[in-house]
Coordinates of C-alpha atoms and ligand atoms in Angstrom, one line a residue:
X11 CA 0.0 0.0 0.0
X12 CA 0.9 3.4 -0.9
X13 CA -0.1 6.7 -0.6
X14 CA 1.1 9.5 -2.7
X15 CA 0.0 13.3 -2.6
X16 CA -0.7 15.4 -5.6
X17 CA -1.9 18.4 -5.0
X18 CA -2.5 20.8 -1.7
X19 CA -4.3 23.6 -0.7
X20 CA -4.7 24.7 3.2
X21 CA -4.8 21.6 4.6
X22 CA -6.9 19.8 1.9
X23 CA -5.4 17.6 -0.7
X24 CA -5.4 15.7 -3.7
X25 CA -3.2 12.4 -3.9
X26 CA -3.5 8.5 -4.9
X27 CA -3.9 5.9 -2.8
X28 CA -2.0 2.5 -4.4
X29 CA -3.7 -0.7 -3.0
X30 CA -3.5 -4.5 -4.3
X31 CA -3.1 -3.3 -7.7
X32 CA -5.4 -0.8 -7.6
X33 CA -5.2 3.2 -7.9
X34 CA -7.9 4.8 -5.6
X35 CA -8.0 8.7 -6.3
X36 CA -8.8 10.8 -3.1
X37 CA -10.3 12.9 -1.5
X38 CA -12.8 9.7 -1.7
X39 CA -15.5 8.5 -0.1
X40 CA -16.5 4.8 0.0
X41 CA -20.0 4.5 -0.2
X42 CA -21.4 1.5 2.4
X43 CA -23.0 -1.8 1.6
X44 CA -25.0 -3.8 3.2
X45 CA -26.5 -7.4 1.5
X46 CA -29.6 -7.0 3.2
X47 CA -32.8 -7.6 0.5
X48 CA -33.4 -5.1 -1.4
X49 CA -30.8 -2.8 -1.1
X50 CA -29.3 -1.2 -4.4
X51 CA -26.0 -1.8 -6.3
X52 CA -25.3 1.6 -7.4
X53 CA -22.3 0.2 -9.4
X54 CA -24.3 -1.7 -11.4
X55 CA -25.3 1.6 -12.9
X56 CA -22.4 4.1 -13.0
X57 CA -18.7 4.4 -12.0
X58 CA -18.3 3.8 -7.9
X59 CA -14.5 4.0 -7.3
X60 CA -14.6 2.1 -4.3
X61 CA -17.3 0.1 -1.4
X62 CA -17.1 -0.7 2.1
X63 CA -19.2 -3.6 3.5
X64 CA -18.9 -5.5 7.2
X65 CA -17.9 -9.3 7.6
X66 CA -20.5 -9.4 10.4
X67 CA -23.1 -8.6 7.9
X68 CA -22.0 -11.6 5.3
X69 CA -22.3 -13.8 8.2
X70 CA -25.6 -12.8 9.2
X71 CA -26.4 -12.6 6.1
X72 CA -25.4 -15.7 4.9
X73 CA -23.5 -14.9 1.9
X74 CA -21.2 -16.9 0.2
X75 CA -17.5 -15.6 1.6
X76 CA -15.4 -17.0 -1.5
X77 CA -18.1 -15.4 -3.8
X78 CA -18.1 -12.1 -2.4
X79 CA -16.5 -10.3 -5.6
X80 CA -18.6 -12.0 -8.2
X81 CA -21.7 -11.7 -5.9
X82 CA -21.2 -7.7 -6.0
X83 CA -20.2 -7.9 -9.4
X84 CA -17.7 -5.0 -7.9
X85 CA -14.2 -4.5 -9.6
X86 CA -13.4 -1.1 -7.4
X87 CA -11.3 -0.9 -4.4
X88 CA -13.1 -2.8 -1.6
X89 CA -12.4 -1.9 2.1
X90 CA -14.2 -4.8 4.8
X91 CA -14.4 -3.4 8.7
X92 CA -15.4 -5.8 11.1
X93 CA -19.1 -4.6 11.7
X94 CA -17.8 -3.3 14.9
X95 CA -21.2 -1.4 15.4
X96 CA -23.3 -3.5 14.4
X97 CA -22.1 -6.0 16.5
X98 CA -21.9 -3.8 19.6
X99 CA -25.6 -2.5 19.2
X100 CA -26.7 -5.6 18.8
X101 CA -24.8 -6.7 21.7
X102 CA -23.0 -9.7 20.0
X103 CA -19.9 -11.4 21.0
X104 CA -18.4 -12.6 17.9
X105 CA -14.8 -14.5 18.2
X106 CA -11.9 -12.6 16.5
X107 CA -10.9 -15.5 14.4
X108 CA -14.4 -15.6 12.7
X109 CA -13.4 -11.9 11.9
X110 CA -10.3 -12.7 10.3
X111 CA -11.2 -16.0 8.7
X112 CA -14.1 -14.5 6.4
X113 CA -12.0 -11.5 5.5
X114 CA -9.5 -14.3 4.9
X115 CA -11.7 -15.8 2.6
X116 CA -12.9 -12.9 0.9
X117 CA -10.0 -11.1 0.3
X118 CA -10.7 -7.6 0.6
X119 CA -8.3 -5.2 -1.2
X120 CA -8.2 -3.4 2.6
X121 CA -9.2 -5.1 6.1
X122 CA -10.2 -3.6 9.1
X123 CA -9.0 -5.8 12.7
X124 CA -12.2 -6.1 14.8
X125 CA -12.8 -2.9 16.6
X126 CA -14.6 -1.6 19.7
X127 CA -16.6 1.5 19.2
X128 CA -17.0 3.7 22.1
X129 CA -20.0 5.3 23.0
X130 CA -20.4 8.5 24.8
X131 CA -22.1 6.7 28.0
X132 CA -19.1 4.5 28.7
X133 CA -17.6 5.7 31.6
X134 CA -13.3 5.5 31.7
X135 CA -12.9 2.6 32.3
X136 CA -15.1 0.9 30.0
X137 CA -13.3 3.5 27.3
X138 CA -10.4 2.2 28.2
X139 CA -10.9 -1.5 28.1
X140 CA -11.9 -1.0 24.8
X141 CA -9.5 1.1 23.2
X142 CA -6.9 -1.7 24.8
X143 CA -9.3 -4.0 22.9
X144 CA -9.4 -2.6 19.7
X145 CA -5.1 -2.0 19.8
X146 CA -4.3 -5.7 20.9
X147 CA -6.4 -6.7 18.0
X148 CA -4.4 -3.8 15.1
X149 CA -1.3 -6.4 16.3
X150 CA -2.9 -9.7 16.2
X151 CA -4.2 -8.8 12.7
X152 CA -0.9 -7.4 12.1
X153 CA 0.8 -11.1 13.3
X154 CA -2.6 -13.4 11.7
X155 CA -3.9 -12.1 8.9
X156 CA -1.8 -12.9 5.5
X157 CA -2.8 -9.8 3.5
X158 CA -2.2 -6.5 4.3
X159 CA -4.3 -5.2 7.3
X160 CA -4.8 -1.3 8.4
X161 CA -4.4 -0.1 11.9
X162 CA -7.8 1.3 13.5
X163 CA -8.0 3.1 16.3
X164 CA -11.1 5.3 18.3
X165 CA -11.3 8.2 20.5
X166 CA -12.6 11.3 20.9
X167 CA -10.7 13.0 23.4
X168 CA -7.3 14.2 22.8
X169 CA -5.8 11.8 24.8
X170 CA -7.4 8.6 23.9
X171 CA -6.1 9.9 20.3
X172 CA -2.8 10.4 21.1
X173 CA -2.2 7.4 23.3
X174 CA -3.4 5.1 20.5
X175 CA -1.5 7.2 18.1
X176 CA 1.9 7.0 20.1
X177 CA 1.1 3.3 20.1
X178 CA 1.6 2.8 16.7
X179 CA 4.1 3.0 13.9
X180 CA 3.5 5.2 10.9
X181 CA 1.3 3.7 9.3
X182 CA 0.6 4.3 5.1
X183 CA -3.3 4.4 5.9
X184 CA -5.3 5.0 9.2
X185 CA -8.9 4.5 9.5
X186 CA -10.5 6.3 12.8
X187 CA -13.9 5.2 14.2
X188 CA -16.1 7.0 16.7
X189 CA -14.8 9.9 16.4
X190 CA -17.2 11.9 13.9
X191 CA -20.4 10.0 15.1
X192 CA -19.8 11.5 18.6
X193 CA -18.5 14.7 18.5
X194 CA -21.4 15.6 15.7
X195 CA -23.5 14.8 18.4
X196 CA -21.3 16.0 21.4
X197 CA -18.7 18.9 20.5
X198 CA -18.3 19.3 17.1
X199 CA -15.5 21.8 17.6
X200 CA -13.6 19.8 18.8
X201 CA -14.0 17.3 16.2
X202 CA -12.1 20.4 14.2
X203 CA -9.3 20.6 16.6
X204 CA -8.9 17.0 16.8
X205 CA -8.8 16.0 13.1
X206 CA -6.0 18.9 12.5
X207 CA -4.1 16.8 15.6
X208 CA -4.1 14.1 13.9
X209 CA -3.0 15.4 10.6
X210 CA -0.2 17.3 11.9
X211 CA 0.9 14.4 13.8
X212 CA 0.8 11.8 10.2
X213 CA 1.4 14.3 7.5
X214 CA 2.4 11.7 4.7
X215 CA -0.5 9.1 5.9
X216 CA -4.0 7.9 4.2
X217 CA -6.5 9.0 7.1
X218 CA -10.0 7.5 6.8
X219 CA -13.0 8.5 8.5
X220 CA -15.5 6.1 9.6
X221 CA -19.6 6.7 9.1
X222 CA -19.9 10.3 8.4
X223 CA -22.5 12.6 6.5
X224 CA -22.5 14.1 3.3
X225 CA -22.2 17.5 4.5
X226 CA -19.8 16.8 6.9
X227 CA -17.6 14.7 4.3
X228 CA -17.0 18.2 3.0
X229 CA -15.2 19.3 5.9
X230 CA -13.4 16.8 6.4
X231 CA -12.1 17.0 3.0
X232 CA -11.1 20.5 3.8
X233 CA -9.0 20.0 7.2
X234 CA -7.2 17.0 5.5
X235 CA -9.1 14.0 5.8
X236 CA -8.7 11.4 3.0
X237 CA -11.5 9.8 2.7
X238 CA -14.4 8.9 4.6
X239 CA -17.3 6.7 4.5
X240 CA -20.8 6.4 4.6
X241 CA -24.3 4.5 4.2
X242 CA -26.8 7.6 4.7
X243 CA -27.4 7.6 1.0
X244 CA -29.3 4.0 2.0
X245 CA -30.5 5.1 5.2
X246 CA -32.0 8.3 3.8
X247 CA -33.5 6.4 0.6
X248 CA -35.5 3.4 3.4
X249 CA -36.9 6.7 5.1
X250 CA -37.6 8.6 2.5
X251 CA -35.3 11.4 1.9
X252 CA -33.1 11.9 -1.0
X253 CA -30.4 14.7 -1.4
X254 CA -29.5 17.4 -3.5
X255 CA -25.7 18.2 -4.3
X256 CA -24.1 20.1 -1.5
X257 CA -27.3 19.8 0.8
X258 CA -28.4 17.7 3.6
X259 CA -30.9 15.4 3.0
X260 CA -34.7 16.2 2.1
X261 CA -37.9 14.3 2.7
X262 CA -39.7 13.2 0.0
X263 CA -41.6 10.1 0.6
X264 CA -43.4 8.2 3.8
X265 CA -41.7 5.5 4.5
X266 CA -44.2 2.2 4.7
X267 CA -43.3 -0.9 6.6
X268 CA -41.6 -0.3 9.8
X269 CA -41.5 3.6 10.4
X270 CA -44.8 5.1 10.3
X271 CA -44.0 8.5 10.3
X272 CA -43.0 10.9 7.7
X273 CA -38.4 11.3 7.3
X274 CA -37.4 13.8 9.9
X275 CA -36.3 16.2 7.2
X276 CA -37.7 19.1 5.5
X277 CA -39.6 18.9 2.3
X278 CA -37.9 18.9 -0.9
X279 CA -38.9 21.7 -3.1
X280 CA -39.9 20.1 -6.4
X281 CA -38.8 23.1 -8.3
X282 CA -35.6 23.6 -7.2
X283 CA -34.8 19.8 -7.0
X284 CA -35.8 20.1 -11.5
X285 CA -33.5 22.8 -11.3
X286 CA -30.9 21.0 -10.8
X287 CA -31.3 18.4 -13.5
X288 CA -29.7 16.0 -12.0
X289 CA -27.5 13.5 -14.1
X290 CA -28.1 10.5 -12.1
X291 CA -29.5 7.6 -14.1
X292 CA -32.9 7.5 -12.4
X293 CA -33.4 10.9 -12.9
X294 CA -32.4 10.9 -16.7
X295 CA -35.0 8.1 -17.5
X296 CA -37.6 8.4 -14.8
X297 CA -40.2 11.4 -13.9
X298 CA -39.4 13.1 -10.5
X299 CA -42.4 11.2 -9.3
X300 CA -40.8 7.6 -9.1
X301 CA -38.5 8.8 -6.5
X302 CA -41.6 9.1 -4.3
X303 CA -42.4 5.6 -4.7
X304 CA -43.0 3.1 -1.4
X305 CA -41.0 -0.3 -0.9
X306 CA -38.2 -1.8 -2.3
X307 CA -38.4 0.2 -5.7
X308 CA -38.6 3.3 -3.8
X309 CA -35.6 2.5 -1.7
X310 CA -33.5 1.3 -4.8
X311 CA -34.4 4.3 -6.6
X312 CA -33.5 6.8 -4.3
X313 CA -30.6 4.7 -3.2
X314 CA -29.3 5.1 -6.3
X315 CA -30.3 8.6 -6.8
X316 CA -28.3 9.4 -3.8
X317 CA -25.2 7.6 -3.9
X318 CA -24.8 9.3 -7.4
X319 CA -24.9 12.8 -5.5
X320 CA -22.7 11.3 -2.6
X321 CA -20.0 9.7 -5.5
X322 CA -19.7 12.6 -7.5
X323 CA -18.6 15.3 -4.7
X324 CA -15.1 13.9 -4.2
X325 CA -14.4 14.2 -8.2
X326 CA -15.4 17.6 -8.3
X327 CA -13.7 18.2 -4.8
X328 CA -10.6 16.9 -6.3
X329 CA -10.9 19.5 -9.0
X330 CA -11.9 22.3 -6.8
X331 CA -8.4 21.5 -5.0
X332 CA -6.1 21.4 -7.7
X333 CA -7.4 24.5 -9.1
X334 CA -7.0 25.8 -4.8
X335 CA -10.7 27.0 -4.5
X336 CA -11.1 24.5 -2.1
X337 CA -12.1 27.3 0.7
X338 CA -14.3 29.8 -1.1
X339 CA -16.2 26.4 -2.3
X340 CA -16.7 24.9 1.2
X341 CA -17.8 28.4 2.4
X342 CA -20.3 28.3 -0.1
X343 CA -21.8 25.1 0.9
X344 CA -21.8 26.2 4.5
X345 CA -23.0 29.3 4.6
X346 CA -26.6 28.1 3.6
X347 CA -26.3 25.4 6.2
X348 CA -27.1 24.6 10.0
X349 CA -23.5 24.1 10.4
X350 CA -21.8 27.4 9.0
X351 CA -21.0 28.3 12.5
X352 CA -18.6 24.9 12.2
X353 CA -17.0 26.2 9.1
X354 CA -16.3 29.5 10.6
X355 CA -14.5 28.1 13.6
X356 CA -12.2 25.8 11.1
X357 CA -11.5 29.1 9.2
X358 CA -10.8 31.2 11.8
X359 CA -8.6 28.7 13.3
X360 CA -7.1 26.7 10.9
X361 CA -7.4 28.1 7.7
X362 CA -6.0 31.6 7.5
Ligands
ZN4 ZN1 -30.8 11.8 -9.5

Protein backbone atom coordinates (compact mmCIF):
# COMPACT_ATOMS: atom_id res chain seq x y z
CA UNK A 1 0.00 0.00 0.00
CA UNK A 2 0.95 3.45 -0.93
CA UNK A 3 -0.10 6.73 -0.59
CA UNK A 4 1.14 9.55 -2.70
CA UNK A 5 0.05 13.27 -2.58
CA UNK A 6 -0.67 15.42 -5.64
CA UNK A 7 -1.90 18.44 -4.99
CA UNK A 8 -2.51 20.75 -1.74
CA UNK A 9 -4.29 23.61 -0.68
CA UNK A 10 -4.68 24.67 3.17
CA UNK A 11 -4.84 21.56 4.59
CA UNK A 12 -6.89 19.84 1.88
CA UNK A 13 -5.40 17.61 -0.69
CA UNK A 14 -5.39 15.72 -3.69
CA UNK A 15 -3.24 12.39 -3.90
CA UNK A 16 -3.45 8.52 -4.94
CA UNK A 17 -3.93 5.90 -2.82
CA UNK A 18 -2.02 2.53 -4.44
CA UNK A 19 -3.68 -0.74 -3.00
CA UNK A 20 -3.47 -4.54 -4.26
CA UNK A 21 -3.08 -3.30 -7.66
CA UNK A 22 -5.43 -0.76 -7.64
CA UNK A 23 -5.23 3.19 -7.88
CA UNK A 24 -7.86 4.85 -5.63
CA UNK A 25 -7.96 8.74 -6.33
CA UNK A 26 -8.75 10.76 -3.14
CA UNK A 27 -10.26 12.88 -1.51
CA UNK A 28 -12.82 9.71 -1.72
CA UNK A 29 -15.49 8.49 -0.07
CA UNK A 30 -16.52 4.79 -0.01
CA UNK A 31 -20.03 4.54 -0.22
CA UNK A 32 -21.36 1.55 2.43
CA UNK A 33 -23.03 -1.82 1.63
CA UNK A 34 -25.03 -3.78 3.16
CA UNK A 35 -26.53 -7.39 1.52
CA UNK A 36 -29.59 -7.03 3.21
CA UNK A 37 -32.75 -7.63 0.50
CA UNK A 38 -33.42 -5.07 -1.40
CA UNK A 39 -30.77 -2.81 -1.14
CA UNK A 40 -29.32 -1.21 -4.38
CA UNK A 41 -25.98 -1.82 -6.26
CA UNK A 42 -25.32 1.65 -7.44
CA UNK A 43 -22.33 0.23 -9.38
CA UNK A 44 -24.30 -1.71 -11.38
CA UNK A 45 -25.30 1.61 -12.90
CA UNK A 46 -22.41 4.08 -13.04
CA UNK A 47 -18.69 4.39 -12.03
CA UNK A 48 -18.27 3.81 -7.91
CA UNK A 49 -14.54 3.97 -7.29
CA UNK A 50 -14.59 2.14 -4.30
CA UNK A 51 -17.30 0.14 -1.45
CA UNK A 52 -17.05 -0.70 2.05
CA UNK A 53 -19.18 -3.61 3.48
CA UNK A 54 -18.89 -5.51 7.16
CA UNK A 55 -17.87 -9.28 7.55
CA UNK A 56 -20.55 -9.44 10.45
CA UNK A 57 -23.05 -8.58 7.91
CA UNK A 58 -21.97 -11.64 5.35
CA UNK A 59 -22.31 -13.80 8.16
CA UNK A 60 -25.63 -12.78 9.16
CA UNK A 61 -26.44 -12.58 6.06
CA UNK A 62 -25.40 -15.74 4.91
CA UNK A 63 -23.48 -14.87 1.94
CA UNK A 64 -21.24 -16.94 0.24
CA UNK A 65 -17.46 -15.64 1.62
CA UNK A 66 -15.36 -17.05 -1.55
CA UNK A 67 -18.15 -15.38 -3.75
CA UNK A 68 -18.09 -12.11 -2.43
CA UNK A 69 -16.51 -10.29 -5.63
CA UNK A 70 -18.63 -12.00 -8.19
CA UNK A 71 -21.70 -11.73 -5.93
CA UNK A 72 -21.22 -7.68 -6.04
CA UNK A 73 -20.15 -7.92 -9.41
CA UNK A 74 -17.67 -5.03 -7.89
CA UNK A 75 -14.20 -4.47 -9.58
CA UNK A 76 -13.45 -1.13 -7.44
CA UNK A 77 -11.27 -0.89 -4.37
CA UNK A 78 -13.14 -2.85 -1.57
CA UNK A 79 -12.38 -1.88 2.11
CA UNK A 80 -14.24 -4.77 4.80
CA UNK A 81 -14.36 -3.41 8.66
CA UNK A 82 -15.40 -5.80 11.10
CA UNK A 83 -19.10 -4.65 11.70
CA UNK A 84 -17.80 -3.26 14.90
CA UNK A 85 -21.16 -1.44 15.42
CA UNK A 86 -23.34 -3.49 14.42
CA UNK A 87 -22.08 -6.05 16.51
CA UNK A 88 -21.90 -3.75 19.61
CA UNK A 89 -25.56 -2.49 19.20
CA UNK A 90 -26.71 -5.62 18.82
CA UNK A 91 -24.82 -6.67 21.72
CA UNK A 92 -22.97 -9.72 20.01
CA UNK A 93 -19.91 -11.41 21.04
CA UNK A 94 -18.44 -12.63 17.86
CA UNK A 95 -14.79 -14.53 18.24
CA UNK A 96 -11.93 -12.62 16.49
CA UNK A 97 -10.86 -15.45 14.37
CA UNK A 98 -14.37 -15.58 12.68
CA UNK A 99 -13.35 -11.93 11.88
CA UNK A 100 -10.28 -12.75 10.26
CA UNK A 101 -11.20 -16.03 8.72
CA UNK A 102 -14.14 -14.54 6.43
CA UNK A 103 -11.96 -11.47 5.49
CA UNK A 104 -9.46 -14.27 4.91
CA UNK A 105 -11.69 -15.85 2.65
CA UNK A 106 -12.89 -12.87 0.93
CA UNK A 107 -9.99 -11.05 0.29
CA UNK A 108 -10.75 -7.62 0.64
CA UNK A 109 -8.29 -5.18 -1.16
CA UNK A 110 -8.16 -3.45 2.63
CA UNK A 111 -9.16 -5.12 6.09
CA UNK A 112 -10.21 -3.61 9.13
CA UNK A 113 -8.96 -5.79 12.66
CA UNK A 114 -12.21 -6.11 14.84
CA UNK A 115 -12.77 -2.91 16.60
CA UNK A 116 -14.65 -1.60 19.69
CA UNK A 117 -16.65 1.51 19.18
CA UNK A 118 -17.03 3.69 22.07
CA UNK A 119 -19.97 5.25 22.97
CA UNK A 120 -20.38 8.51 24.81
CA UNK A 121 -22.06 6.73 28.04
CA UNK A 122 -19.08 4.53 28.66
CA UNK A 123 -17.55 5.69 31.63
CA UNK A 124 -13.26 5.51 31.73
CA UNK A 125 -12.87 2.63 32.29
CA UNK A 126 -15.06 0.92 30.02
CA UNK A 127 -13.34 3.52 27.35
CA UNK A 128 -10.36 2.21 28.20
CA UNK A 129 -10.87 -1.49 28.08
CA UNK A 130 -11.87 -0.96 24.76
CA UNK A 131 -9.47 1.07 23.21
CA UNK A 132 -6.91 -1.72 24.83
CA UNK A 133 -9.29 -4.01 22.95
CA UNK A 134 -9.40 -2.56 19.71
CA UNK A 135 -5.07 -2.01 19.78
CA UNK A 136 -4.26 -5.66 20.87
CA UNK A 137 -6.36 -6.71 18.00
CA UNK A 138 -4.38 -3.78 15.12
CA UNK A 139 -1.33 -6.41 16.27
CA UNK A 140 -2.88 -9.72 16.16
CA UNK A 141 -4.16 -8.77 12.69
CA UNK A 142 -0.94 -7.43 12.12
CA UNK A 143 0.83 -11.11 13.25
CA UNK A 144 -2.56 -13.40 11.74
CA UNK A 145 -3.87 -12.05 8.93
CA UNK A 146 -1.84 -12.89 5.48
CA UNK A 147 -2.78 -9.83 3.49
CA UNK A 148 -2.23 -6.45 4.33
CA UNK A 149 -4.31 -5.15 7.33
CA UNK A 150 -4.83 -1.30 8.39
CA UNK A 151 -4.39 -0.08 11.94
CA UNK A 152 -7.84 1.33 13.53
CA UNK A 153 -8.00 3.08 16.30
CA UNK A 154 -11.06 5.27 18.33
CA UNK A 155 -11.31 8.25 20.48
CA UNK A 156 -12.56 11.28 20.89
CA UNK A 157 -10.72 13.00 23.39
CA UNK A 158 -7.26 14.25 22.83
CA UNK A 159 -5.84 11.79 24.84
CA UNK A 160 -7.39 8.62 23.87
CA UNK A 161 -6.12 9.90 20.28
CA UNK A 162 -2.83 10.43 21.09
CA UNK A 163 -2.20 7.38 23.29
CA UNK A 164 -3.36 5.06 20.46
CA UNK A 165 -1.48 7.21 18.14
CA UNK A 166 1.90 7.00 20.13
CA UNK A 167 1.10 3.28 20.12
CA UNK A 168 1.56 2.83 16.65
CA UNK A 169 4.13 2.97 13.86
CA UNK A 170 3.46 5.22 10.88
CA UNK A 171 1.25 3.75 9.35
CA UNK A 172 0.64 4.33 5.11
CA UNK A 173 -3.26 4.41 5.94
CA UNK A 174 -5.28 4.99 9.24
CA UNK A 175 -8.87 4.46 9.54
CA UNK A 176 -10.52 6.32 12.78
CA UNK A 177 -13.95 5.19 14.24
CA UNK A 178 -16.10 6.95 16.72
CA UNK A 179 -14.81 9.87 16.45
CA UNK A 180 -17.22 11.95 13.94
CA UNK A 181 -20.36 10.03 15.13
CA UNK A 182 -19.76 11.47 18.59
CA UNK A 183 -18.49 14.65 18.45
CA UNK A 184 -21.44 15.65 15.69
CA UNK A 185 -23.46 14.76 18.40
CA UNK A 186 -21.33 16.00 21.41
CA UNK A 187 -18.72 18.88 20.52
CA UNK A 188 -18.27 19.29 17.09
CA UNK A 189 -15.50 21.80 17.59
CA UNK A 190 -13.58 19.81 18.80
CA UNK A 191 -13.97 17.33 16.18
CA UNK A 192 -12.11 20.37 14.19
CA UNK A 193 -9.28 20.58 16.56
CA UNK A 194 -8.86 16.99 16.76
CA UNK A 195 -8.78 15.97 13.06
CA UNK A 196 -6.02 18.94 12.48
CA UNK A 197 -4.11 16.81 15.57
CA UNK A 198 -4.13 14.12 13.93
CA UNK A 199 -2.96 15.36 10.56
CA UNK A 200 -0.21 17.35 11.86
CA UNK A 201 0.85 14.37 13.77
CA UNK A 202 0.81 11.80 10.22
CA UNK A 203 1.39 14.27 7.47
CA UNK A 204 2.38 11.66 4.71
CA UNK A 205 -0.48 9.07 5.86
CA UNK A 206 -3.95 7.93 4.23
CA UNK A 207 -6.52 9.02 7.07
CA UNK A 208 -10.00 7.50 6.85
CA UNK A 209 -12.99 8.46 8.54
CA UNK A 210 -15.52 6.11 9.57
CA UNK A 211 -19.58 6.74 9.09
CA UNK A 212 -19.90 10.29 8.36
CA UNK A 213 -22.52 12.60 6.46
CA UNK A 214 -22.51 14.12 3.29
CA UNK A 215 -22.15 17.46 4.51
CA UNK A 216 -19.77 16.85 6.90
CA UNK A 217 -17.57 14.74 4.33
CA UNK A 218 -16.98 18.24 3.00
CA UNK A 219 -15.22 19.34 5.89
CA UNK A 220 -13.38 16.79 6.44
CA UNK A 221 -12.07 17.04 2.96
CA UNK A 222 -11.12 20.52 3.75
CA UNK A 223 -9.03 20.03 7.21
CA UNK A 224 -7.22 17.03 5.48
CA UNK A 225 -9.08 14.00 5.82
CA UNK A 226 -8.69 11.36 3.00
CA UNK A 227 -11.53 9.80 2.69
CA UNK A 228 -14.40 8.88 4.59
CA UNK A 229 -17.31 6.74 4.51
CA UNK A 230 -20.83 6.45 4.60
CA UNK A 231 -24.32 4.51 4.22
CA UNK A 232 -26.76 7.57 4.72
CA UNK A 233 -27.44 7.59 0.97
CA UNK A 234 -29.35 3.97 1.95
CA UNK A 235 -30.47 5.09 5.18
CA UNK A 236 -31.98 8.32 3.85
CA UNK A 237 -33.53 6.36 0.58
CA UNK A 238 -35.49 3.43 3.44
CA UNK A 239 -36.91 6.69 5.15
CA UNK A 240 -37.62 8.64 2.45
CA UNK A 241 -35.32 11.38 1.94
CA UNK A 242 -33.13 11.90 -0.99
CA UNK A 243 -30.35 14.75 -1.45
CA UNK A 244 -29.49 17.36 -3.53
CA UNK A 245 -25.75 18.18 -4.27
CA UNK A 246 -24.08 20.15 -1.47
CA UNK A 247 -27.34 19.77 0.83
CA UNK A 248 -28.35 17.71 3.60
CA UNK A 249 -30.95 15.39 3.04
CA UNK A 250 -34.75 16.24 2.13
CA UNK A 251 -37.89 14.29 2.65
CA UNK A 252 -39.70 13.17 0.00
CA UNK A 253 -41.64 10.09 0.63
CA UNK A 254 -43.37 8.18 3.83
CA UNK A 255 -41.66 5.54 4.55
CA UNK A 256 -44.24 2.22 4.68
CA UNK A 257 -43.34 -0.87 6.59
CA UNK A 258 -41.63 -0.27 9.84
CA UNK A 259 -41.48 3.59 10.40
CA UNK A 260 -44.76 5.11 10.27
CA UNK A 261 -43.97 8.54 10.26
CA UNK A 262 -43.00 10.88 7.71
CA UNK A 263 -38.37 11.29 7.33
CA UNK A 264 -37.40 13.79 9.85
CA UNK A 265 -36.34 16.24 7.16
CA UNK A 266 -37.75 19.13 5.46
CA UNK A 267 -39.56 18.85 2.33
CA UNK A 268 -37.92 18.87 -0.90
CA UNK A 269 -38.93 21.69 -3.14
CA UNK A 270 -39.85 20.08 -6.37
CA UNK A 271 -38.83 23.10 -8.29
CA UNK A 272 -35.56 23.59 -7.17
CA UNK A 273 -34.78 19.80 -7.03
CA UNK A 274 -35.82 20.10 -11.53
CA UNK A 275 -33.54 22.83 -11.33
CA UNK A 276 -30.93 21.04 -10.76
CA UNK A 277 -31.26 18.38 -13.53
CA UNK A 278 -29.74 16.04 -12.01
CA UNK A 279 -27.51 13.46 -14.06
CA UNK A 280 -28.14 10.51 -12.07
CA UNK A 281 -29.53 7.58 -14.09
CA UNK A 282 -32.90 7.54 -12.42
CA UNK A 283 -33.43 10.89 -12.87
CA UNK A 284 -32.38 10.87 -16.71
CA UNK A 285 -35.04 8.06 -17.54
CA UNK A 286 -37.64 8.45 -14.79
CA UNK A 287 -40.17 11.35 -13.92
CA UNK A 288 -39.45 13.12 -10.48
CA UNK A 289 -42.36 11.21 -9.33
CA UNK A 290 -40.76 7.59 -9.13
CA UNK A 291 -38.54 8.76 -6.48
CA UNK A 292 -41.61 9.10 -4.28
CA UNK A 293 -42.38 5.59 -4.71
CA UNK A 294 -43.03 3.07 -1.41
CA UNK A 295 -41.01 -0.34 -0.93
CA UNK A 296 -38.22 -1.77 -2.32
CA UNK A 297 -38.43 0.24 -5.67
CA UNK A 298 -38.63 3.27 -3.76
CA UNK A 299 -35.58 2.45 -1.65
CA UNK A 300 -33.48 1.33 -4.84
CA UNK A 301 -34.40 4.31 -6.56
CA UNK A 302 -33.48 6.79 -4.32
CA UNK A 303 -30.57 4.69 -3.18
CA UNK A 304 -29.34 5.06 -6.32
CA UNK A 305 -30.27 8.64 -6.84
CA UNK A 306 -28.25 9.41 -3.77
CA UNK A 307 -25.19 7.59 -3.93
CA UNK A 308 -24.83 9.30 -7.35
CA UNK A 309 -24.88 12.82 -5.50
CA UNK A 310 -22.70 11.34 -2.59
CA UNK A 311 -19.97 9.74 -5.48
CA UNK A 312 -19.66 12.61 -7.47
CA UNK A 313 -18.65 15.29 -4.73
CA UNK A 314 -15.09 13.87 -4.19
CA UNK A 315 -14.42 14.18 -8.20
CA UNK A 316 -15.44 17.59 -8.27
CA UNK A 317 -13.66 18.19 -4.79
CA UNK A 318 -10.56 16.90 -6.28
CA UNK A 319 -10.87 19.46 -9.05
CA UNK A 320 -11.88 22.30 -6.77
CA UNK A 321 -8.40 21.50 -4.99
CA UNK A 322 -6.06 21.43 -7.67
CA UNK A 323 -7.44 24.53 -9.06
CA UNK A 324 -7.04 25.79 -4.79
CA UNK A 325 -10.67 26.98 -4.45
CA UNK A 326 -11.14 24.53 -2.05
CA UNK A 327 -12.10 27.30 0.72
CA UNK A 328 -14.29 29.78 -1.15
CA UNK A 329 -16.18 26.42 -2.28
CA UNK A 330 -16.72 24.90 1.21
CA UNK A 331 -17.85 28.40 2.37
CA UNK A 332 -20.31 28.26 -0.13
CA UNK A 333 -21.76 25.08 0.94
CA UNK A 334 -21.79 26.17 4.53
CA UNK A 335 -23.05 29.35 4.58
CA UNK A 336 -26.62 28.06 3.59
CA UNK A 337 -26.35 25.42 6.18
CA UNK A 338 -27.05 24.64 9.98
CA UNK A 339 -23.54 24.06 10.39
CA UNK A 340 -21.77 27.36 9.02
CA UNK A 341 -20.96 28.31 12.55
CA UNK A 342 -18.64 24.88 12.20
CA UNK A 343 -17.00 26.17 9.10
CA UNK A 344 -16.31 29.46 10.60
CA UNK A 345 -14.55 28.07 13.56
CA UNK A 346 -12.24 25.76 11.14
CA UNK A 347 -11.54 29.07 9.19
CA UNK A 348 -10.78 31.18 11.76
CA UNK A 349 -8.56 28.69 13.27
CA UNK A 350 -7.06 26.69 10.87
CA UNK A 351 -7.41 28.15 7.71
CA UNK A 352 -6.04 31.57 7.53
ZN1 LIG B 1 -30.78 11.76 -9.53
Amino acid sequence: MKFQIHDMDGWARTGTLSVNGKSLLSPCIFLGHSFKRGNPLPWHYFNVDSLLINAYDLLVQKIDVTRVRQILDFDGVLMMDSGGYQIQRLQKDIDLETIIQIQEASKPDIAIPLDYPLTPKMDNKEVHSRIMKTFRNNIHWRESYPYESIPVIHGYNEKHLIDQMNNLDTPDFLAIGSFVPILMYSDRKRLVDLLITVRKKYPDTFIHFFGVSYLVAFLLFLLGADSVDTSAHLHNARYGSIHLQHTGPRAIAINTKKRKRPSVHKLIEKEKFLNESCGCPICHYLEFDHLKARGVRGLQLRGIHNAWVYTSAPAELRQIIEEKKATLFIEKIFSQSGLYYLYKYAKRNYLT
